[in-house]
Coordinates of C-alpha atoms in Angstrom, one line a residue:
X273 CA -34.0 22.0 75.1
X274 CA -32.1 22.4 78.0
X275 CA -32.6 24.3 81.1
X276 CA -31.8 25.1 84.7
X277 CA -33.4 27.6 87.4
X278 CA -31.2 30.0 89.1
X279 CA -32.8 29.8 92.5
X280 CA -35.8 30.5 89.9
X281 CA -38.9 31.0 92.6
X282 CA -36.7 33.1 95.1
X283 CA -34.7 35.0 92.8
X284 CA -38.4 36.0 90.5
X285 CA -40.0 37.0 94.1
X286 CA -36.8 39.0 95.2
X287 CA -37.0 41.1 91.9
X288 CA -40.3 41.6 92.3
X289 CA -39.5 42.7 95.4
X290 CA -36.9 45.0 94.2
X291 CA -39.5 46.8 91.8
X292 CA -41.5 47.4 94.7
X293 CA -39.4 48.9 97.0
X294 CA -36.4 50.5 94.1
X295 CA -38.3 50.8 91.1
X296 CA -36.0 48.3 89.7
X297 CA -37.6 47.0 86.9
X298 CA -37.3 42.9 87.3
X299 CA -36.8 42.5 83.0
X300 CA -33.7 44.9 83.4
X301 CA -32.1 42.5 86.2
X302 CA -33.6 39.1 83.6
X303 CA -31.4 40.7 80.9
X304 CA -28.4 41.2 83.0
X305 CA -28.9 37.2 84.0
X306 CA -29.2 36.1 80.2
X307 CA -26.1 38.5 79.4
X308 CA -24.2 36.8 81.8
X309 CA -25.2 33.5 81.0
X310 CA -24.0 34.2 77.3
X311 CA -21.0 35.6 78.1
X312 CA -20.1 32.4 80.4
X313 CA -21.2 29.9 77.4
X314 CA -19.1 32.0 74.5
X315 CA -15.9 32.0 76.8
X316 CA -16.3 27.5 76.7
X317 CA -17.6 27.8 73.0
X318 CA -16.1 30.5 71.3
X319 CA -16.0 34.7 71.5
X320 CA -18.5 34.8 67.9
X321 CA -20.5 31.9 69.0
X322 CA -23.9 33.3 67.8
X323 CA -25.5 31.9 71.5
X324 CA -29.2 33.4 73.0
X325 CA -30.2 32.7 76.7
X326 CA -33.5 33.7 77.8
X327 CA -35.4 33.7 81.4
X328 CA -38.6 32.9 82.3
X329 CA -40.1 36.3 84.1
X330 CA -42.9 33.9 85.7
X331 CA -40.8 30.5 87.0
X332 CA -37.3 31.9 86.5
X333 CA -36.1 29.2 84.4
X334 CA -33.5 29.8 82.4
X335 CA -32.7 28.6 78.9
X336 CA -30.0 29.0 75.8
X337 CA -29.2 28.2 72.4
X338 CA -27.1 28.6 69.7
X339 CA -27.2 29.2 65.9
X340 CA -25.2 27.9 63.8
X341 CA -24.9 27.2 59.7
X342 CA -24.3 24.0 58.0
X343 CA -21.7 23.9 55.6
X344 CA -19.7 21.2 53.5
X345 CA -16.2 22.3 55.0
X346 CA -16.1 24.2 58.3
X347 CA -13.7 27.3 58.3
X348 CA -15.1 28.6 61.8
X349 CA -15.8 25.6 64.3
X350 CA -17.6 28.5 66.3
X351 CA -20.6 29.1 64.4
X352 CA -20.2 26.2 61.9
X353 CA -20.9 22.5 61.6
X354 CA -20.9 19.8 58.9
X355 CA -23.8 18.0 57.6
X356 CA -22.6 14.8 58.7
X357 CA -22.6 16.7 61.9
X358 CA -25.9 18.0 62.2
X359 CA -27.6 14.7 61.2
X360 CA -25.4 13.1 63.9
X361 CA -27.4 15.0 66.2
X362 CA -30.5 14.5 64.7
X363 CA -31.0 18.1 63.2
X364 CA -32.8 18.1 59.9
X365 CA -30.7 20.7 58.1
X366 CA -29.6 20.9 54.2
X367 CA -26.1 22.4 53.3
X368 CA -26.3 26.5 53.8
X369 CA -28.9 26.3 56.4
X370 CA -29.1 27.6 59.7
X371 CA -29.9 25.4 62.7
X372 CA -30.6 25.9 66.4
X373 CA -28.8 24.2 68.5
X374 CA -30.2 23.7 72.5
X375 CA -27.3 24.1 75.1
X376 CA -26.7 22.3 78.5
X377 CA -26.8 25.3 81.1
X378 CA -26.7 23.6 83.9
X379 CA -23.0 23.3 84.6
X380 CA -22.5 26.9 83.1
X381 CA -25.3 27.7 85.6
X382 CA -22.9 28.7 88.8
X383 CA -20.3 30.2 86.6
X384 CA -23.4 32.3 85.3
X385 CA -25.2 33.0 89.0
X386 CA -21.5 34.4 90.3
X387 CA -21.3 36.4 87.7
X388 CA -24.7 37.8 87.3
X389 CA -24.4 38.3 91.1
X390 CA -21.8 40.7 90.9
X391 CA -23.2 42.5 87.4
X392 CA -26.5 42.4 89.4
X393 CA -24.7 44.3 92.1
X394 CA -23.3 47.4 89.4
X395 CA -26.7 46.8 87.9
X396 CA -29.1 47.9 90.9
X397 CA -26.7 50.6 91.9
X398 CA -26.8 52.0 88.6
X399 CA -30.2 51.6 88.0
X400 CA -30.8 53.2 91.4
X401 CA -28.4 56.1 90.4
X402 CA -30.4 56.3 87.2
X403 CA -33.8 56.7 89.1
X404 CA -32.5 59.2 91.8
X405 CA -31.4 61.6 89.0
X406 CA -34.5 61.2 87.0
X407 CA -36.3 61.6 90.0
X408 CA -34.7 64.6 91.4
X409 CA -33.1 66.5 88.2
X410 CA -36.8 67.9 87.2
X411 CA -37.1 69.2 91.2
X412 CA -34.2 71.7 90.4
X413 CA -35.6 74.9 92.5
X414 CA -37.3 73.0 95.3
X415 CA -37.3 73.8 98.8
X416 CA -36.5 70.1 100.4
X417 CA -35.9 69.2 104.3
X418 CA -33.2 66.8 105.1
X419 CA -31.5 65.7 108.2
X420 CA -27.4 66.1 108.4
X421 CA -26.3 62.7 107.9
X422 CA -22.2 63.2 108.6
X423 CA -19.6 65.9 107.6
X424 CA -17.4 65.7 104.3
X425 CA -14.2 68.8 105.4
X426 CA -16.7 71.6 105.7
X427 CA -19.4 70.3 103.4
X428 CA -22.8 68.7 105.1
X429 CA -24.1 65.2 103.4
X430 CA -27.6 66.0 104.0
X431 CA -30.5 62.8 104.1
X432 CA -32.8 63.5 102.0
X433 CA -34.4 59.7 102.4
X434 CA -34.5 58.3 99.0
X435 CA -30.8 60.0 97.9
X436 CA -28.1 61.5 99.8
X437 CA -27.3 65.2 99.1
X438 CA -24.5 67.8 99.6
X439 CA -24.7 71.1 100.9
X440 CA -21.5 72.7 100.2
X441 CA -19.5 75.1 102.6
X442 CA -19.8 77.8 99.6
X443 CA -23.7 77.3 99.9
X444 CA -24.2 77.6 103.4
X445 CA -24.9 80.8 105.4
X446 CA -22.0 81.3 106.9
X447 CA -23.0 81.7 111.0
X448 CA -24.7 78.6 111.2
X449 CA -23.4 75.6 112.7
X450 CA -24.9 72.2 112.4
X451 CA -24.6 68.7 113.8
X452 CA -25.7 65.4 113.1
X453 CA -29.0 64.5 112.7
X454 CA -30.5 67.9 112.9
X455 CA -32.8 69.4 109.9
X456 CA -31.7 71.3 107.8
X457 CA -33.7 73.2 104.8
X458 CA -32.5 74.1 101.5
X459 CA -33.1 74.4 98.0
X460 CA -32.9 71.6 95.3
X461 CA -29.8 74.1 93.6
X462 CA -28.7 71.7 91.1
X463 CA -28.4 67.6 90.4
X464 CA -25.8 66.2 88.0
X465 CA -25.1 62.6 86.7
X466 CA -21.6 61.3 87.9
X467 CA -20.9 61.5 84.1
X468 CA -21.6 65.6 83.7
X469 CA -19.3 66.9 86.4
X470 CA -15.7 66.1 85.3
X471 CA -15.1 68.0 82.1
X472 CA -18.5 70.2 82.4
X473 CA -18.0 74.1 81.3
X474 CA -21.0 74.9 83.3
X475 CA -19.5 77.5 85.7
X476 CA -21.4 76.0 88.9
X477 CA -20.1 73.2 88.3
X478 CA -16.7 74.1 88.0
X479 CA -16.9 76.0 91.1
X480 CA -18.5 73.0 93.5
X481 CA -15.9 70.7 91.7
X482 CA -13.9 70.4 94.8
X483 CA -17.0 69.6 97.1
X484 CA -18.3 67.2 94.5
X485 CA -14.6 65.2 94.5
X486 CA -14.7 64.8 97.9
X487 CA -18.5 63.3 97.5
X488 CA -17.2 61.0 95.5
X489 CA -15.9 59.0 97.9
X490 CA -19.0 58.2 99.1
X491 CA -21.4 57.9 96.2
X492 CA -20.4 58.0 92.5
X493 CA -23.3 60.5 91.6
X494 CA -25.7 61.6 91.0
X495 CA -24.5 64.8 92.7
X496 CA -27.7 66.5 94.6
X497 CA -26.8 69.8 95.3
X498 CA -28.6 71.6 98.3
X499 CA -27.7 75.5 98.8
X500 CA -29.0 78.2 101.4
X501 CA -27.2 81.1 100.2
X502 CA -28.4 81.3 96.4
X503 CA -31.2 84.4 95.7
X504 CA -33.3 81.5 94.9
X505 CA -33.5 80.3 98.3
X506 CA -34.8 83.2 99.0
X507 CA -37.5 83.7 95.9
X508 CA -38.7 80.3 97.2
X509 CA -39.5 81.3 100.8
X510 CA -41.3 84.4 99.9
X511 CA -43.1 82.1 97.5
X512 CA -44.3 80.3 101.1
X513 CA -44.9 82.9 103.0
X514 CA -46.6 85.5 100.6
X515 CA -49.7 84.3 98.5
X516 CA -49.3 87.2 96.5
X517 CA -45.6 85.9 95.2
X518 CA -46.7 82.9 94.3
X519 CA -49.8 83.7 92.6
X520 CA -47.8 86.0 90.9
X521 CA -49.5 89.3 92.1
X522 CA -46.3 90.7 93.1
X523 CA -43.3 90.0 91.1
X524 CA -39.7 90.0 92.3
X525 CA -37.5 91.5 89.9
X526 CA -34.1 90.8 91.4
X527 CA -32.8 89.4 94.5
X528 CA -28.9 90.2 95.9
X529 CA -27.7 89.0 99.5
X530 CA -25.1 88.5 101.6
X531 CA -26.6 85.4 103.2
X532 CA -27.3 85.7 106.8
X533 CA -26.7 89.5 107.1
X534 CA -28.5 91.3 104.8
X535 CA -30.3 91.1 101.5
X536 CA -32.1 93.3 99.0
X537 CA -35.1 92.3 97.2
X538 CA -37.0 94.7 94.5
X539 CA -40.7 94.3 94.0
X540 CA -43.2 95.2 91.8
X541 CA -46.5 94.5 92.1
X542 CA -49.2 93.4 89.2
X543 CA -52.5 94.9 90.7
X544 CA -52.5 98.6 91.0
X545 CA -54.5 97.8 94.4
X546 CA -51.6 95.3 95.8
X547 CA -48.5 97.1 97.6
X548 CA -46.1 94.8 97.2
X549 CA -43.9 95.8 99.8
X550 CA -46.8 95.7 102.4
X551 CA -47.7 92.6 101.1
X552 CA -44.2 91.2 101.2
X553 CA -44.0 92.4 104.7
X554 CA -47.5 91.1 106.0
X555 CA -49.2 91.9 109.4
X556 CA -47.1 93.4 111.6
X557 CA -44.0 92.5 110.1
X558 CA -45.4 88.6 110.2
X559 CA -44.7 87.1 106.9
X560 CA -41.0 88.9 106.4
X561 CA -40.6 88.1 109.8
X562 CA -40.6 84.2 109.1
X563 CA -38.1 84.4 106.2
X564 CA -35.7 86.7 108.4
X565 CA -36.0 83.6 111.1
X566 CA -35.5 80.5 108.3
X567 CA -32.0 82.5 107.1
X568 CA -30.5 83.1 110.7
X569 CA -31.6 86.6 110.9
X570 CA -30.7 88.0 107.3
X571 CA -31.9 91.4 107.5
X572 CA -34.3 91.8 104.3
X573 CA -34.8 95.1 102.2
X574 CA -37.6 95.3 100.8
X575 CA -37.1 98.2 97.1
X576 CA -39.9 99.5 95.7
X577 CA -39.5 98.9 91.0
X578 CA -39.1 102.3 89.4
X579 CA -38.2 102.9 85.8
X580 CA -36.5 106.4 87.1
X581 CA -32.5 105.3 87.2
X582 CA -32.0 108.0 90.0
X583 CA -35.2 107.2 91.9
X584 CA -34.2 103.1 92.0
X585 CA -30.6 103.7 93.3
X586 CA -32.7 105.9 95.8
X587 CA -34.8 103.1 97.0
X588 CA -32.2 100.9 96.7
X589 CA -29.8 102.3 99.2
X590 CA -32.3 101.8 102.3
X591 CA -32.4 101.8 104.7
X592 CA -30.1 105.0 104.2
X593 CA -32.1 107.9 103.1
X594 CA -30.7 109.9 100.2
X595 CA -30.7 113.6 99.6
X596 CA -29.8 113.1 95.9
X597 CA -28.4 111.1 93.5
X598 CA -26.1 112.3 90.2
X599 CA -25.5 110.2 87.0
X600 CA -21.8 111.1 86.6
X601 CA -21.5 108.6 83.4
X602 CA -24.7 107.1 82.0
X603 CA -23.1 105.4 78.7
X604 CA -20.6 103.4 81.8
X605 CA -23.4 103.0 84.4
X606 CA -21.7 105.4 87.0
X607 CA -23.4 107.6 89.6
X608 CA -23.1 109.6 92.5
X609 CA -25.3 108.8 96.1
X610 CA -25.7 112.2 98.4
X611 CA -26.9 111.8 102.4
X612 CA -26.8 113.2 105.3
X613 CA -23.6 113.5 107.4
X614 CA -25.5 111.1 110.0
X615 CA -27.0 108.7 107.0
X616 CA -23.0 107.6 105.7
X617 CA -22.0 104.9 107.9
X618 CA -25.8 104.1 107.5
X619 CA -25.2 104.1 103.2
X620 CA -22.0 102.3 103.4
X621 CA -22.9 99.5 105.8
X622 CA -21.1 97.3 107.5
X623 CA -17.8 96.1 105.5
X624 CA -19.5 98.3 102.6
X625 CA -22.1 96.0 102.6
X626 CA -25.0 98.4 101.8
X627 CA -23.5 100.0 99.0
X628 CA -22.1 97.1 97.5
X629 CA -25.7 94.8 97.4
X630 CA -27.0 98.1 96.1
X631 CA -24.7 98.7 93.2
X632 CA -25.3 94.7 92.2
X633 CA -29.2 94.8 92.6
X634 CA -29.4 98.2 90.4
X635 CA -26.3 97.4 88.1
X636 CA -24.8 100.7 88.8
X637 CA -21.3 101.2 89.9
X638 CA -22.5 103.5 93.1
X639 CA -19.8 106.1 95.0
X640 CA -21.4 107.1 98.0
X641 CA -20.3 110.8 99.9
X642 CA -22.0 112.5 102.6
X643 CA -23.3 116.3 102.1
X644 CA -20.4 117.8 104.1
X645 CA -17.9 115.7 101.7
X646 CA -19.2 117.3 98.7
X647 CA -19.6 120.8 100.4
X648 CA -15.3 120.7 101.2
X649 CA -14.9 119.4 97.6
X650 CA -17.2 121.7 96.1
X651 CA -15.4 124.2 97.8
X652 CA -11.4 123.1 96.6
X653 CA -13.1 122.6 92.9
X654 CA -14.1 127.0 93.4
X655 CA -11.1 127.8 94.8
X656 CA -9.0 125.9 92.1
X657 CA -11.3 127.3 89.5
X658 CA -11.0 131.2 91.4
X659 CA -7.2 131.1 91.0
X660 CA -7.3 129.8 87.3
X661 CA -10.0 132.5 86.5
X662 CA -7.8 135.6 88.8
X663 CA -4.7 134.9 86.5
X664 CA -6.6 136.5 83.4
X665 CA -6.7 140.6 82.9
X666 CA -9.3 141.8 84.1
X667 CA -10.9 139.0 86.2
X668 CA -10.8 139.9 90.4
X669 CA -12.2 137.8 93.2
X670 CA -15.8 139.3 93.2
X671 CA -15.8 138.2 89.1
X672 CA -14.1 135.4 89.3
X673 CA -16.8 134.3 91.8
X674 CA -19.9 135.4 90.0
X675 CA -18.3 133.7 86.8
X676 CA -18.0 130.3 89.5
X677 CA -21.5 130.6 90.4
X678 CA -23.0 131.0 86.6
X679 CA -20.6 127.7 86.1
X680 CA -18.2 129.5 83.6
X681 CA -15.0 128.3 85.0
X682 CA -13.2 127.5 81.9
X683 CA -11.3 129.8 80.5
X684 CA -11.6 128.9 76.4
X685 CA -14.9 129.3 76.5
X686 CA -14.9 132.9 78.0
X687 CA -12.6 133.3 75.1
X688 CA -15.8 132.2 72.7
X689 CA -18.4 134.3 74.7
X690 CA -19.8 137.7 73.7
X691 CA -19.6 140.7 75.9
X692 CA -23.3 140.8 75.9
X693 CA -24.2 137.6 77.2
X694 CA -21.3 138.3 80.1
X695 CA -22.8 141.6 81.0
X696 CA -26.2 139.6 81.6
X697 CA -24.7 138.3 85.3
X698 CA -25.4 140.5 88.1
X699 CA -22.4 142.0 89.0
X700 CA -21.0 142.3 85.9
X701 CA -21.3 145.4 83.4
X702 CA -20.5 146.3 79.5
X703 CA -17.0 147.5 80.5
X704 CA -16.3 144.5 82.4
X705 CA -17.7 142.4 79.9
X706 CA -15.4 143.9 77.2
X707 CA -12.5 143.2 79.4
X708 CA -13.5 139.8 80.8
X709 CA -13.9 138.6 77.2
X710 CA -10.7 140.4 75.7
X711 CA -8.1 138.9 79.1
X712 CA -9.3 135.6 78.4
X713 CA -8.4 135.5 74.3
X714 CA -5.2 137.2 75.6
X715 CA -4.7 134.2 78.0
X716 CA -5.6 131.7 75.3
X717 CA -3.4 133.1 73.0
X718 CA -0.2 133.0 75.2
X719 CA -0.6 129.9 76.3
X720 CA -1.1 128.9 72.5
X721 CA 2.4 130.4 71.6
X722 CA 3.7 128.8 74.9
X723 CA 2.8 125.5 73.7
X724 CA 4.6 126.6 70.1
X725 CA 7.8 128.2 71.8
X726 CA 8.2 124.5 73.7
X727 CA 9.3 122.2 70.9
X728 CA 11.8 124.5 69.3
X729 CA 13.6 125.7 73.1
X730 CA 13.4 122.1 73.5
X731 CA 15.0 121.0 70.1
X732 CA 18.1 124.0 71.1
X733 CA 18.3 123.1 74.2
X734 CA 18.9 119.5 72.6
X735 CA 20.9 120.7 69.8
X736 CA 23.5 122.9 72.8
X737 CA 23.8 119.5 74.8
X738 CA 25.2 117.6 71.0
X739 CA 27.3 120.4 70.4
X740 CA 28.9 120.7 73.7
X741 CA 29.3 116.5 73.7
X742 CA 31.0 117.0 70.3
X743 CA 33.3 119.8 71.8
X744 CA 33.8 117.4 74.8
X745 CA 34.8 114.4 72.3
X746 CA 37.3 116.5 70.2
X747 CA 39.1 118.4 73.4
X748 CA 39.9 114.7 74.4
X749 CA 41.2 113.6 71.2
X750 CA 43.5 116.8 71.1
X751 CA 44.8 115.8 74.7
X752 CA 45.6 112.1 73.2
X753 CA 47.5 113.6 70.4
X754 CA 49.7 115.6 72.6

């Protein structure tokens, strides 16, 4: 049999080498050789030459061979031979047989290293690409350091030392600024294959397309993606710096921020003897202290876990403190946050930025007013309701306000009350009663034949405006004929 070394010793010690240093596994890289080999021999002999090549993993030699079937007439030269054939070169082979046939390499051999070299090539990147994202997809969630490696528009390339990763503009905290070669911290957010990117429906993905195109030009995945802004930065960091988080003492429920300015975090805590937010907070403000440094200052507040809807949106709104808070539609998740005159700007924030992380951390859709807001509406709401009430018999001012303060400011349901339960209100007597209850029927009922009157003054008035068109029309015609 035949055979020829490709640079055997060197090239056996350089993928050794290789698996060492890449995790390249050398027989990956052998069968890359022996395809190439193959397809070099079937492109002198024949695209369905049945041909094998096979290299030594200990000396590197390099061997091939090829099948083929003896037959009494030859219809395919390329896997086919005679028997006259076979004998001629010495193969001991009957009619329908199958024979192996040993192959010269050696001037296929540089034909075969070329192209192995360049297969070799694809073959380490992608076996490298392989064993980055197999190496980093199951560290999805953790907290990596990196130093800035070069700038891709406003996205960082971040060196992470065995892979390159991105930290998007969208995932960066927006006042800080960083240069080349400086650390920078982040969390593993998410790693894709080059593969999963382009027509993924994952929403991330979709999002940091843009950031990932312009990665491309650099590396052709996998896409490592870093992020500082995420909630689950921030989860991680408290993980750090509180032992009670991450031995699950103290749970956070929810995390919302506005990265770098301010954040909200709800806690609960496991142990009835734990507060978690003391515990989140730490010595003299130590352990909260060192996450407010790591995110530029991001102002952190800490919400104590309530099952009480009114009392969470209550916690939630600190640093504000609330004098009450009204569910104005529980099926649609609405409600209504009371403070102080001096607690509004305080409630609202800065760009509405206290309300608004409130409302997403609690999943209510929060309207914020200030005590002396509701007093001057409270007050337009009586004095609407006063005039409405004053235009039935029998109602004044000093009525119309006891019936305000008892909450009986609609006037249908006066019309459905008794005289007895009316004459229960201070202020108002039997007599009073009796006419409170009989003005506001009256009222109902004109307005009920008002509403009845409409349609038919609206069907004459409509039925004048034919008539005189009609008139109009046959004045003109007389005029024509004349």
């Amino acid at each position: 049999m035949a055979e020829e070394a490709i640079n055997s010793k060197e090239l056996v010690m350089a993928l050794e080498r290789l698996e060492r240093e890449r995790n390249i596994k050398k027989e990956e890289v052998f069968k890359t050789i022996e395809d190439a080999l193959v397809s070099a021999l079937r492109k002198h002999m024949g695209k369905s030459a049945q041909i094998t090549a096979r290299m030594d993993p200990e000396t590197g030699v390099i061997t091939a061979e090829q099948q083929m079937k003896v037959v009494e007439f030859v219809v395919n030269p390329e896997t086919e031979m005679t028997l006259a054939a076979a004998q001629k070169r010495g193969l001991k082979a009957e009619a329908g047989q199958d024979v192996i046939i040993p192959l010269e390499v050696r001037e296929f051999s540089r034909i075969a290293a070329q192209i192995a070299k360049q297969v070799l090539i694809q073959k380490i990147r992608d076996i490298e690409r392989d064993n980055i994202y197999r190496e980093f997809k199951p560290r999805e969630g953790e907290v990596v350091t990196g130093l800035v490696r070069r700038f891709s528009d406003r996205d960082i390339v971040v060196d992470l030392g065995k892979a390159e990763a991105i930290l998007p503009y969208s995932e960066q905290i927006r006042k800080e600024r960083y240069s080349v070669n400086s650390r920078v911290k982040a969390v593993i957010y998410k790693v894709w294959a080059y593969k999963d990117v382009a027509g993924s429906e994952d929403p991330v993905a979709q999002r940091l397309r843009p950031a990932l195109m312009r990665m491309e030009k650099y590396q052709r995945g996998p896409f490592i993606v870093l992020s500082r802004s995420t909630p689950l930065f921030m989860q991680r960091l408290f993980e750090t710096e509180v032992p009670e988080v991450s031995e699950k003492i103290v749970e956070l429920v929810s995390i919302e921020r506005d990265p770098g300015f301010r954040a909200k975090v709800i806690v609960r805590s496991r142990d009835l003897k734990v507060d978690p937010v003391g515990a989140c907070v730490g010595m003299r403000g130590m352990r909260i202290r060192g996450i407010t440094n790591e995110l530029s200052g991001e102002r952190v507040d800490l919400i104590l876990y309530t099952i009480d809807a009114q009392q969470m949106i209550a916690n939630a709104m600190s640093p504000a403190a609330v004098r009450s808070v009204r569910i104005t539609d529980k099926e649609n998740k609405k409600a209504l946050v009371v403070v102080p005159d001096d607690q509004l700007p305080i409630a609202i924030g800065k760009d509405w930025q206290n309300i608004r992380l409130a409302s997403k951390i609690t999943g209510w859709e929060l309207e914020v007013k200030s005590e002396s807001q509701l007093s001057e509406e409270s007050k337009k709401v009586q004095a609407a309701a006063a005039q409405d009430l004053t235009s039935v018999e029998g109602i004044g001012p000093k009525i119309a306000e006891v019936l305000i303060k008892a909450g009986l400011t609609d006037i249908s349901r006066l019309a459905t009350l008794t005289p007895d339960y009316l004459s229960t209100l201070q202020g108002i007597g039997d007599k009073t009663a009796e006419k409170i209850v009989q003005g506001a029927q009256k009222y109902m009922q004109e307005k009920a034949q008002a509403r009845q009157s409409a349609p038919a003054e609206e069907s004459t008035q409509e039925t004048a405006a034919v008539e005189a068109q009609n008139d109009g029309k046959e004045h003109q015609e007389q005029e024509g004929g004349n």
